[in-house]
């Protein structure tokens, strides 16, 4: 799968993949970093939490066909040999049983070695920028450093 197909898969997710992404929002904001359409070796996986070594596949109806099942087994074995745990959910699981999917995912994360992020990602400032100096109406302006030589010759400040 090339970059163009990976971009297409990210840009046009299935309904089940959109629901799964929303379902794992509390985990993502709680420090577990998940990525979509990740390349691991020769394969692309639907979702991966690299910190936990966990891969999640959301399977459509075609995954119950014999040849596709064998390909999935080969792929899962490849990923397990490289230290990843693989969870597979059907579209139906994600769409109709989200609580069970969430519980299974949390249980799998708890069993994995913890190299979880130390803290949740930073949140935007409630004041919308600037620096507060006590009261909300007292905003201290940002210091301007337009004399630094970021471009051009030293001493000219890039002008």
mmCIF file with all atom_site columns, N, CA and C in Angstrom, residues 32 51-52 109-117:
data_model
loop_
_atom_site.group_PDB
_atom_site.id
_atom_site.type_symbol
_atom_site.label_atom_id
_atom_site.label_alt_id
_atom_site.label_comp_id
_atom_site.label_asym_id
_atom_site.label_entity_id
_atom_site.label_seq_id
_atom_site.pdbx_PDB_ins_code
_atom_site.Cartn_x
_atom_site.Cartn_y
_atom_site.Cartn_z
_atom_site.occupancy
_atom_site.B_iso_or_equiv
_atom_site.pdbx_formal_charge
_atom_site.auth_seq_id
_atom_site.auth_comp_id
_atom_site.auth_asym_id
_atom_site.auth_atom_id
_atom_site.pdbx_PDB_model_num
ATOM 1  N N  . UNK A 1 32  ? -3.010 7.503  26.279 1.00 0.00 ? 32  UNK A N  1
ATOM 2  C CA . UNK A 1 32  ? -2.720 6.435  25.319 1.00 0.00 ? 32  UNK A CA 1
ATOM 3  C C  . UNK A 1 32  ? -2.773 7.031  23.922 1.00 0.00 ? 32  UNK A C  1
ATOM 4  N N  . UNK A 1 51  ? 2.870  2.814  22.057 1.00 0.00 ? 51  UNK A N  1
ATOM 5  C CA . UNK A 1 51  ? 3.365  2.800  23.430 1.00 0.00 ? 51  UNK A CA 1
ATOM 6  C C  . UNK A 1 51  ? 3.026  1.494  24.132 1.00 0.00 ? 51  UNK A C  1
ATOM 7  N N  . UNK A 1 52  ? 1.860  0.947  23.815 1.00 0.00 ? 52  UNK A N  1
ATOM 8  C CA . UNK A 1 52  ? 1.417  -0.292 24.448 1.00 0.00 ? 52  UNK A CA 1
ATOM 9  C C  . UNK A 1 52  ? 1.702  -1.510 23.583 1.00 0.00 ? 52  UNK A C  1
ATOM 10 N N  . UNK A 1 109 ? -5.170 -3.041 27.131 1.00 0.00 ? 109 UNK A N  1
ATOM 11 C CA . UNK A 1 109 ? -4.166 -2.030 27.477 1.00 0.00 ? 109 UNK A CA 1
ATOM 12 C C  . UNK A 1 109 ? -3.586 -2.277 28.866 1.00 0.00 ? 109 UNK A C  1
ATOM 13 N N  . UNK A 1 110 ? -4.430 -2.706 29.799 1.00 0.00 ? 110 UNK A N  1
ATOM 14 C CA . UNK A 1 110 ? -3.948 -2.968 31.162 1.00 0.00 ? 110 UNK A CA 1
ATOM 15 C C  . UNK A 1 110 ? -2.995 -4.155 31.207 1.00 0.00 ? 110 UNK A C  1
ATOM 16 N N  . UNK A 1 111 ? -3.129 -5.085 30.283 1.00 0.00 ? 111 UNK A N  1
ATOM 17 C CA . UNK A 1 111 ? -2.243 -6.263 30.240 1.00 0.00 ? 111 UNK A CA 1
ATOM 18 C C  . UNK A 1 111 ? -0.917 -5.983 29.548 1.00 0.00 ? 111 UNK A C  1
ATOM 19 N N  . UNK A 1 112 ? -0.841 -4.901 28.800 1.00 0.00 ? 112 UNK A N  1
ATOM 20 C CA . UNK A 1 112 ? 0.370  -4.588 28.043 1.00 0.00 ? 112 UNK A CA 1
ATOM 21 C C  . UNK A 1 112 ? 1.389  -3.897 28.938 1.00 0.00 ? 112 UNK A C  1
ATOM 22 N N  . UNK A 1 113 ? 2.687  -4.036 28.623 1.00 0.00 ? 113 UNK A N  1
ATOM 23 C CA . UNK A 1 113 ? 3.700  -3.307 29.383 1.00 0.00 ? 113 UNK A CA 1
ATOM 24 C C  . UNK A 1 113 ? 3.430  -1.814 29.265 1.00 0.00 ? 113 UNK A C  1
ATOM 25 N N  . UNK A 1 114 ? 3.516  -1.127 30.373 1.00 0.00 ? 114 UNK A N  1
ATOM 26 C CA . UNK A 1 114 ? 3.139  0.279  30.381 1.00 0.00 ? 114 UNK A CA 1
ATOM 27 C C  . UNK A 1 114 ? 4.305  1.173  30.011 1.00 0.00 ? 114 UNK A C  1
ATOM 28 N N  . UNK A 1 115 ? 4.256  1.706  28.821 1.00 0.00 ? 115 UNK A N  1
ATOM 29 C CA . UNK A 1 115 ? 5.158  2.786  28.450 1.00 0.00 ? 115 UNK A CA 1
ATOM 30 C C  . UNK A 1 115 ? 4.270  3.946  28.017 1.00 0.00 ? 115 UNK A C  1
ATOM 31 N N  . UNK A 1 116 ? 3.181  4.082  28.754 1.00 0.00 ? 116 UNK A N  1
ATOM 32 C CA . UNK A 1 116 ? 2.173  5.098  28.512 1.00 0.00 ? 116 UNK A CA 1
ATOM 33 C C  . UNK A 1 116 ? 2.773  6.478  28.702 1.00 0.00 ? 116 UNK A C  1
ATOM 34 N N  . UNK A 1 117 ? 2.230  7.446  28.001 1.00 0.00 ? 117 UNK A N  1
ATOM 35 C CA . UNK A 1 117 ? 2.679  8.821  28.174 1.00 0.00 ? 117 UNK A CA 1
ATOM 36 C C  . UNK A 1 117 ? 2.484  9.228  29.623 1.00 0.00 ? 117 UNK A C  1
#
